[in-house]
Coordinates of C-alpha atoms in Angstrom, one line a residue:
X21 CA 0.0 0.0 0.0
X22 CA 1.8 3.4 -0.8
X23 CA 1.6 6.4 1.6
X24 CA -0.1 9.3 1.9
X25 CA 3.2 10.4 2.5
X26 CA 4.9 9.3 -0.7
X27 CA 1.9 10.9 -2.8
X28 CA 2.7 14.2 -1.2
X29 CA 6.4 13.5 -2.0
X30 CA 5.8 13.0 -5.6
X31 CA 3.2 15.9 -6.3
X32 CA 5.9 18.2 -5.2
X33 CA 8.4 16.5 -7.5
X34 CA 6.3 16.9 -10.5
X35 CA 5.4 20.7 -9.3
X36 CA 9.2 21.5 -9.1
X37 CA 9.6 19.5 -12.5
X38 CA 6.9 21.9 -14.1
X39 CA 8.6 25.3 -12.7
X40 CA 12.2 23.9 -14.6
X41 CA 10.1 23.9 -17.7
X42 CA 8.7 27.2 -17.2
X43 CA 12.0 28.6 -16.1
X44 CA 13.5 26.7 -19.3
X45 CA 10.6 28.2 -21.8
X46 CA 10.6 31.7 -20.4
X47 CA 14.9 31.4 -21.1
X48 CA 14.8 30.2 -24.5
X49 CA 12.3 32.9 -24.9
X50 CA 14.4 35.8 -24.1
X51 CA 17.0 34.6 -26.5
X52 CA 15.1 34.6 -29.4
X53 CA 14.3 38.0 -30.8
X54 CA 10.9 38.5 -31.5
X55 CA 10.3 39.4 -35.4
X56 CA 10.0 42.6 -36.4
X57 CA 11.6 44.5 -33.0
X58 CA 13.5 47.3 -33.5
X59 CA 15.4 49.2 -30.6
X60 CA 13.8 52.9 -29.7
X61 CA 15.7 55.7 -31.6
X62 CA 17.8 58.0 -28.8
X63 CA 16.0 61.1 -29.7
X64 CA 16.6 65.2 -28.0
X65 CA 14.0 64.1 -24.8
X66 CA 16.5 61.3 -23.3
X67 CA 19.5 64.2 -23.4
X68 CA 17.8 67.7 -23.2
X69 CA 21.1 69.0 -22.2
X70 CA 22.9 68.7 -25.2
X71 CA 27.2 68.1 -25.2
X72 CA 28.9 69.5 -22.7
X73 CA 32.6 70.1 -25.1
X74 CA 32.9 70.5 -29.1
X75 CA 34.4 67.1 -30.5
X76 CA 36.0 67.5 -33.8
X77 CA 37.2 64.6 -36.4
X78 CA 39.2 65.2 -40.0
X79 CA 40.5 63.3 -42.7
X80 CA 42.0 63.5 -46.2
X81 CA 41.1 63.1 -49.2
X82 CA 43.0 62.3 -52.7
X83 CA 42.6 64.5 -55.5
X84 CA 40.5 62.7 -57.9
X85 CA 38.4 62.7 -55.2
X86 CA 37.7 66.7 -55.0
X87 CA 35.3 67.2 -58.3
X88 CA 33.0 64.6 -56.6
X89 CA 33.0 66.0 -53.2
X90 CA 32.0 69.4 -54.6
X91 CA 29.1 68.2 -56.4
X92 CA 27.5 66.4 -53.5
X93 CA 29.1 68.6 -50.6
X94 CA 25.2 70.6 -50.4
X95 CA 23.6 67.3 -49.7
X96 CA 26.2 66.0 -46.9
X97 CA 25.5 69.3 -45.2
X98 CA 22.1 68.8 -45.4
X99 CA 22.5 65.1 -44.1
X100 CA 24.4 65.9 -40.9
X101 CA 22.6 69.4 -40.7
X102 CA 19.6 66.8 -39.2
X103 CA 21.9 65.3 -36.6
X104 CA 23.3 69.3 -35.9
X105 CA 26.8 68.3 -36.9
X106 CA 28.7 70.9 -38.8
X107 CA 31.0 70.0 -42.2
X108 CA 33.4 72.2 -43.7
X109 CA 35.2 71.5 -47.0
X110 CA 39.1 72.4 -47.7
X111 CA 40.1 72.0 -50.9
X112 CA 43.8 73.5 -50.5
X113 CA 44.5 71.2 -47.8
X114 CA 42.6 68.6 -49.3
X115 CA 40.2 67.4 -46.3
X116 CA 37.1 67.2 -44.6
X117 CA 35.9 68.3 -40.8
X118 CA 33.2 66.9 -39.1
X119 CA 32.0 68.8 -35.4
X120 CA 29.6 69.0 -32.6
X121 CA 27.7 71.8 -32.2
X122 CA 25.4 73.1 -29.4
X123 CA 22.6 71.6 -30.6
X124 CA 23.9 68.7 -30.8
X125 CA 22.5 65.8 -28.7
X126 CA 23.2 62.6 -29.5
X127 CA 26.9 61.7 -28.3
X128 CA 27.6 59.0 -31.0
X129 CA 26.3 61.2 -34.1
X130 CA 29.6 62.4 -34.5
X131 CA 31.0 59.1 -34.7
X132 CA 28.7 58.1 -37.4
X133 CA 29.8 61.7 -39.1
X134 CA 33.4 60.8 -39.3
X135 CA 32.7 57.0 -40.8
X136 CA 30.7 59.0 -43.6
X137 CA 33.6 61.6 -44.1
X138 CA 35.8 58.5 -44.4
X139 CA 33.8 56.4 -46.7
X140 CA 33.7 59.5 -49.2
X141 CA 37.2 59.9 -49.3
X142 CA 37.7 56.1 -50.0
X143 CA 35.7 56.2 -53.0
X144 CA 32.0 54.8 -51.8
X145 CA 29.0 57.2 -53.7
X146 CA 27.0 59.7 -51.5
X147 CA 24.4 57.7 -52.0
X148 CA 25.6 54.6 -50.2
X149 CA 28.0 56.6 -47.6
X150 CA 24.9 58.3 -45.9
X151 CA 23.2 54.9 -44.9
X152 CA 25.9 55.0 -41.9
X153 CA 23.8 58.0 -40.3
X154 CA 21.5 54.9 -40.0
X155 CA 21.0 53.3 -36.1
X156 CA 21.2 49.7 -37.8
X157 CA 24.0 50.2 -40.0
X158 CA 27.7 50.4 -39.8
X159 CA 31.0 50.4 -41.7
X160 CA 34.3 48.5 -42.0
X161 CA 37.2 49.2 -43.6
X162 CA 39.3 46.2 -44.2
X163 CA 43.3 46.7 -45.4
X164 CA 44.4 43.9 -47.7
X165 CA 47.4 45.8 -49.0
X166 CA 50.2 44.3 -46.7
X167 CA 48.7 40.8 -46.8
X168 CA 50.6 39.2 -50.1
X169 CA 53.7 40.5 -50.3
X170 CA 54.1 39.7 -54.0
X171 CA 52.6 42.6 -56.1
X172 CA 51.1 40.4 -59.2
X173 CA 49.8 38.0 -56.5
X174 CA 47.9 40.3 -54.3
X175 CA 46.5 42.4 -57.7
X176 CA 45.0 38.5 -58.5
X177 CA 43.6 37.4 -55.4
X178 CA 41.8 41.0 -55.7
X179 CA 40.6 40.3 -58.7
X180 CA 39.5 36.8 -57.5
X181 CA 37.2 39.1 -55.2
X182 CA 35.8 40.7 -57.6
X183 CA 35.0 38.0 -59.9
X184 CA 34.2 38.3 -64.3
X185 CA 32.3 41.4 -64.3
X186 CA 32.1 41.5 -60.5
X187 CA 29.9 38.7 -60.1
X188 CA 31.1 37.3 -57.1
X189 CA 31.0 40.8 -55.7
X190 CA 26.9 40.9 -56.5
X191 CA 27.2 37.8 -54.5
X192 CA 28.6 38.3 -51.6
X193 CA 26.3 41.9 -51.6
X194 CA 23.5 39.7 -52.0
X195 CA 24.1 36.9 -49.4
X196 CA 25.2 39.6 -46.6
X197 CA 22.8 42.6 -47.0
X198 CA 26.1 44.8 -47.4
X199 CA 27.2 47.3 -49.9
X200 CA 31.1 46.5 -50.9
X201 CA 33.9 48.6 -52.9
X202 CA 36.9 47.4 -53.4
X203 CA 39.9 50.3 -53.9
X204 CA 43.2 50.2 -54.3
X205 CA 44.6 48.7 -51.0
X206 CA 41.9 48.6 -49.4
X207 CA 37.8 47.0 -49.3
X208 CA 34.8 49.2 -47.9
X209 CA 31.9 47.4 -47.0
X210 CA 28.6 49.0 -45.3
X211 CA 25.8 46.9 -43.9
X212 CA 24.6 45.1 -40.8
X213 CA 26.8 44.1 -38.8
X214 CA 26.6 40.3 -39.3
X215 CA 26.9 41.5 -42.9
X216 CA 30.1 42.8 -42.0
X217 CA 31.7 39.8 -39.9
X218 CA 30.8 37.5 -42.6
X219 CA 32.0 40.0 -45.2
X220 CA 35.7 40.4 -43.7
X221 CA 35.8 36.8 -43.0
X222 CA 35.4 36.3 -47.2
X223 CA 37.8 39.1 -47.8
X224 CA 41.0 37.9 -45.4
X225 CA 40.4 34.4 -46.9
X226 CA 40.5 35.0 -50.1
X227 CA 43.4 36.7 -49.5
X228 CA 44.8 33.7 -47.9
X229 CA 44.3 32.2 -51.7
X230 CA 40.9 30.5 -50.4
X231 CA 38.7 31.1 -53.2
X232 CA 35.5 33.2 -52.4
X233 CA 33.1 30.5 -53.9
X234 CA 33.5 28.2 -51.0
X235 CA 32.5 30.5 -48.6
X236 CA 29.7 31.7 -51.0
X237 CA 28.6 28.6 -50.7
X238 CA 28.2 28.1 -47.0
X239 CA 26.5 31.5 -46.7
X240 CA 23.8 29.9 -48.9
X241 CA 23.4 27.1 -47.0
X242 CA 23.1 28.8 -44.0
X243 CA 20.6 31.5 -45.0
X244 CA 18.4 28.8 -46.3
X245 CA 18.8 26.7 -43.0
X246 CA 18.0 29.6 -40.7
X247 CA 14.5 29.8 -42.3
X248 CA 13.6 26.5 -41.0
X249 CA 12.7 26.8 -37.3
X250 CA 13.4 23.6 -36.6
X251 CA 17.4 23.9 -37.0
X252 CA 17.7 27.2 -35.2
X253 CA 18.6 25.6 -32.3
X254 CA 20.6 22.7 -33.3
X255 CA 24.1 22.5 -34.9
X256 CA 24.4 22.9 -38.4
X257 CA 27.9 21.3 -39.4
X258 CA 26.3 18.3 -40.7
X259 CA 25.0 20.6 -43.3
X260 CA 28.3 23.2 -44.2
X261 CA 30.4 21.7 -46.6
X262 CA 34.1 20.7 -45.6
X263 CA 37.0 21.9 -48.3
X264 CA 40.0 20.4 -48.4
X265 CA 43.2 22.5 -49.0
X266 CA 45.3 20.5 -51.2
X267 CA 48.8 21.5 -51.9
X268 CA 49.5 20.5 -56.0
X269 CA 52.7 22.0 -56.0
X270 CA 55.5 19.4 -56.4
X271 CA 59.2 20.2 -55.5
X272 CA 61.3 21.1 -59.1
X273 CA 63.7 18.7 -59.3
X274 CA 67.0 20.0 -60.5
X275 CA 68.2 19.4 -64.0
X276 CA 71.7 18.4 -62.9
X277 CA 71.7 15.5 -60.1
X278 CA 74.8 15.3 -58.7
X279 CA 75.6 11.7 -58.0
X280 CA 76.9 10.6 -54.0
X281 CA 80.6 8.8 -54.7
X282 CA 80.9 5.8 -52.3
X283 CA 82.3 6.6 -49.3
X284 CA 85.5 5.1 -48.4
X285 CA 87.9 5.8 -45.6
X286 CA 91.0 6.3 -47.1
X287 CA 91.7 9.9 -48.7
X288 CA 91.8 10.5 -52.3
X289 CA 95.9 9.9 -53.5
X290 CA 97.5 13.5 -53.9
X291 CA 98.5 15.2 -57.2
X292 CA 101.4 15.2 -58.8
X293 CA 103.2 17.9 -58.8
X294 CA 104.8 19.7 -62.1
X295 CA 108.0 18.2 -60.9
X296 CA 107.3 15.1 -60.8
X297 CA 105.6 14.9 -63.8
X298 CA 108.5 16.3 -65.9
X299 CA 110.6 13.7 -63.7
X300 CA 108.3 11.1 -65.2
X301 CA 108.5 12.1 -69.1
X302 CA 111.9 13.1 -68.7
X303 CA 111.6 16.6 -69.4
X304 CA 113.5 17.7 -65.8
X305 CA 116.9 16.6 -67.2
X306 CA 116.6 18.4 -70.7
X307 CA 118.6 22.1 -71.0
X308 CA 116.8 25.5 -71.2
X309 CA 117.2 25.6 -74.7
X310 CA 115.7 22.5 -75.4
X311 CA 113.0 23.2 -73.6
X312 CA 111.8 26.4 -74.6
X313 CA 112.3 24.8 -78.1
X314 CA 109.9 22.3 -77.1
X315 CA 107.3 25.0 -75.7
X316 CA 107.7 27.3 -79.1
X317 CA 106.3 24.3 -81.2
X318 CA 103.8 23.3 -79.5
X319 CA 102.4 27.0 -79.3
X320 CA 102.8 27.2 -83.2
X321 CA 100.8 23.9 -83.7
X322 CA 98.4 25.3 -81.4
X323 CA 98.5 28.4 -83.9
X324 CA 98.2 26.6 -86.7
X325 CA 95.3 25.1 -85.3
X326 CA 93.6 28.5 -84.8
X327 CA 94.2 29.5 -87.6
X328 CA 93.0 26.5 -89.8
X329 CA 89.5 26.8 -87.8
X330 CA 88.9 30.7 -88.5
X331 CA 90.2 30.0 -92.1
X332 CA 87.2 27.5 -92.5
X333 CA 84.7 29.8 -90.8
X334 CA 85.6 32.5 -93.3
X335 CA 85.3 30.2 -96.1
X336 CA 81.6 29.4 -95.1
X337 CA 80.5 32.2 -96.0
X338 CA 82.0 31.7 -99.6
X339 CA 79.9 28.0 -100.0
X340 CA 76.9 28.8 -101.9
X341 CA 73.9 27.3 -100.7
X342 CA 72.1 24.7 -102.2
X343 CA 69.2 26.0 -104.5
X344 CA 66.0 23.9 -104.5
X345 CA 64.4 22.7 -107.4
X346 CA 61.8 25.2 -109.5
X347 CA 59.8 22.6 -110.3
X348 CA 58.8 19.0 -108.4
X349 CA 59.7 16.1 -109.6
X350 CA 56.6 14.5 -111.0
X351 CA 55.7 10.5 -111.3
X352 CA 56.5 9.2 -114.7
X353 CA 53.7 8.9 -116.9
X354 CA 52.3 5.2 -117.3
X355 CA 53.2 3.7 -120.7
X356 CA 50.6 4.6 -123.4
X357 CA 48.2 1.5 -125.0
X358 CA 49.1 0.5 -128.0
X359 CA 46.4 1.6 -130.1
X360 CA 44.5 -0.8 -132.6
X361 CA 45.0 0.9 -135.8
X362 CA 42.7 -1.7 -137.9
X363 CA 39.8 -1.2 -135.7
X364 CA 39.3 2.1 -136.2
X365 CA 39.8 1.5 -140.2
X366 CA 37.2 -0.6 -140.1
X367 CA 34.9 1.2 -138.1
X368 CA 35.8 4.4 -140.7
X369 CA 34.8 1.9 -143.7
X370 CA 31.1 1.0 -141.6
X371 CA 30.7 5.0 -141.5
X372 CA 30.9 5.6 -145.0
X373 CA 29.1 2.1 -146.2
X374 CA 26.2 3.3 -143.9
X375 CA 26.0 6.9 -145.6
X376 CA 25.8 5.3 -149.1
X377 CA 23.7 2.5 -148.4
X378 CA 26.2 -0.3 -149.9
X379 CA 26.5 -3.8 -148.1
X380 CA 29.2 -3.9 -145.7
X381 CA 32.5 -5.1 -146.7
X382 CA 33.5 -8.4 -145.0
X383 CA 36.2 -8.0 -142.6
X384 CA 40.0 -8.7 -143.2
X385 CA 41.5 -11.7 -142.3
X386 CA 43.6 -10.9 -138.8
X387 CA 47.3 -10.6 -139.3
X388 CA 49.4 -12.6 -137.3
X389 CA 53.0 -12.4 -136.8
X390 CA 53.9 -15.3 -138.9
X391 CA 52.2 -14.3 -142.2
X392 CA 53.8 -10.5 -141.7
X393 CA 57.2 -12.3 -141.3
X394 CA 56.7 -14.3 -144.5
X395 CA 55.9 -11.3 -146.5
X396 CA 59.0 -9.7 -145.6
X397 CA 60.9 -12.6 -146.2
X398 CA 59.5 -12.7 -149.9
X399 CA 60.6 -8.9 -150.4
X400 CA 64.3 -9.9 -149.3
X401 CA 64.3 -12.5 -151.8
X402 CA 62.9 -10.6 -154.8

């Protein structure tokens, strides 16, 4: 028989077993973002005060730069004149100022002024650069300049970026909700910021020669899994694509292998000296004379040698060169028929018998070679 006890015991199991869940719903809950939620815009109420100091930021410009900035200088003051920032424009200097004034009240307007000054100067359109004045937008500015230290490397894996008539660029824009330039040494890119982490993570790695497509393709992936609500919570590297990095590059072997000699302990014999070698021949015990005799002849024959060589070089020059035939030899011609001469007399005869309506003639007897030799032997003997 169970307890009243033991009932009691398990009823307040099961009620502290409930509040977990609750406690574990209401958690999960506040890390999800609700759809849709947006956080309040700081406006003049929550700092009535305004700035307490003027805080001031400048930066350069190139000078390709300045017919541009002139054109769209009225609409940046008109931009920042909403947050109560003031611009000014030098064009001897060659820069821009951005400061606080006393109406000025939001502290981190200034800081959104500067990232807009810079984003002009780095080549990004007026139209694009004044999204930063936006609460839910930011900029980075990522430098790829000192990262490949070869020049025609760095200008490819730039291009590589970019992609055949910046495609992969329209990409990456796509898949990351970010608006990206790519200058010179450097890459702007303006968007969300998870646009941006997943934008500089592309960018350093295809600087690492890691081609951009890969990682294209795991943003795909990704943005497709996060619509299901299912996989939100659970890991996703079942699904992400693993690439390899294989290294093709063999070692150049050289042209010229130098073979190892056997090793042996005993040191290679000395050389002989000059002495000993004209002990050897002989030579040591011959006179002065004799010997510089000996060394005259063989520099003539040497001479001679010289001299025969350059003589038949020269003479080269003199050998006229074979001429090649004007016309090709052509096949001989295959040995004509013999042609039967009494055919064609008879068939003459049948033409002209036809025309005047005579009978045909009857046809000679054939000649052989006997009866044409016994003709000719009757001639010789008349």
């Amino acid at each position: 028989m169970a307890s009243p006890t033991d009932g009691d015991a398990s009823e307040t199991k099961t009620g502290k077993k409930s509040k977990k869940s609750k406690n574990q719903v209401d958690e999960s809950e506040l890390l999800t973002v609700p759809d849709g939620w947006k956080e309040p815009a700081f406006t003049k109420e929550d700092n009535p005060r305004g700035l307490l100091e003027e805080s001031s930021f400048a930066t350069l410009f190139p000078k390709y730069r300045e017919a541009y900035l002139k054109e769209c200088w009225p609409l940046v003051e008109k931009a920042l004149g909403e947050a109560h920032i003031k611009a000014s424009l030098d064009l001897i200097e060659g820069s821009v100022t951005v400061c606080t004034t006393k109406k000025t009240f939001d502290p981190y307007a200034i800081v959104r002024a500067r990232d807009l000054i810079k984003l002009l100067a780095r080549s990004v359109p007026f139209e694009q650069a004044v999204r930063i004045l936006q609460d839910d937008i930011a900029c980075d500015i990522i430098k790829i300049g000192t990262l490949v230290r070869n020049r025609e490397r760095f200008v490819k894996r730039r291009q590589r970026l970019i992609g055949p008539k910046g495609s992969t660029l329209k990409a990456l824009e796509l898949l990351t909700n970010c608006y990206v330039l790519v200058q010179g040494n450097t890459v702007s890119a303006l968007g969300p910021y998870s646009g941006l982490k997943e934008v500089r993570k592309v960018v350093m790695d295809t600087m690492k020669n890691i081609h951009p497509i890969y990682n294209i393709k795991t943003l795909m992936i990704k943005r497709e899994l996060s619509k299901d609500p299912e996989l939100r919570l659970q890991s996703w590297e079942r699904f992400l694509p693993t690439f390899r990095h294989k290294n093709l590059t063999k070692r150049k072997e050289p042209k010229k292998k130098s073979v190892k000699k056997e090793y042996t302990p005993f040191p290679p014999p000395q050389p002989e000296s000059k002495v000993d070698e004209e002990l050897a021949t002989g030579e040591f015990f011959l006179r002065q004379s004799v010997k510089k005799r000996k060394k005259m002849e063989e520099i003539k024959v040497k001479q001679a040698e010289a001299l025969s060589k350059k003589q038949e070089q020269r003479n080269k020059a003199f050998i006229p060169p074979k001429e090649k035939p004007l016309m090709k030899k052509t096949l001989k011609a295959p040995a004509e028929s013999k042609l039967d001469i009494d055919a064609i007399k008879d068939k003459v005869k049948k033409a002209k018998t036809k025309k005047l309506g005579a009978p045909p003639l009857p046809p000679p007897p054939p000649t052989t070679a006997s009866s044409s030799n016994k003709k000719k032997g009757k001639k010789n003997k008349g």
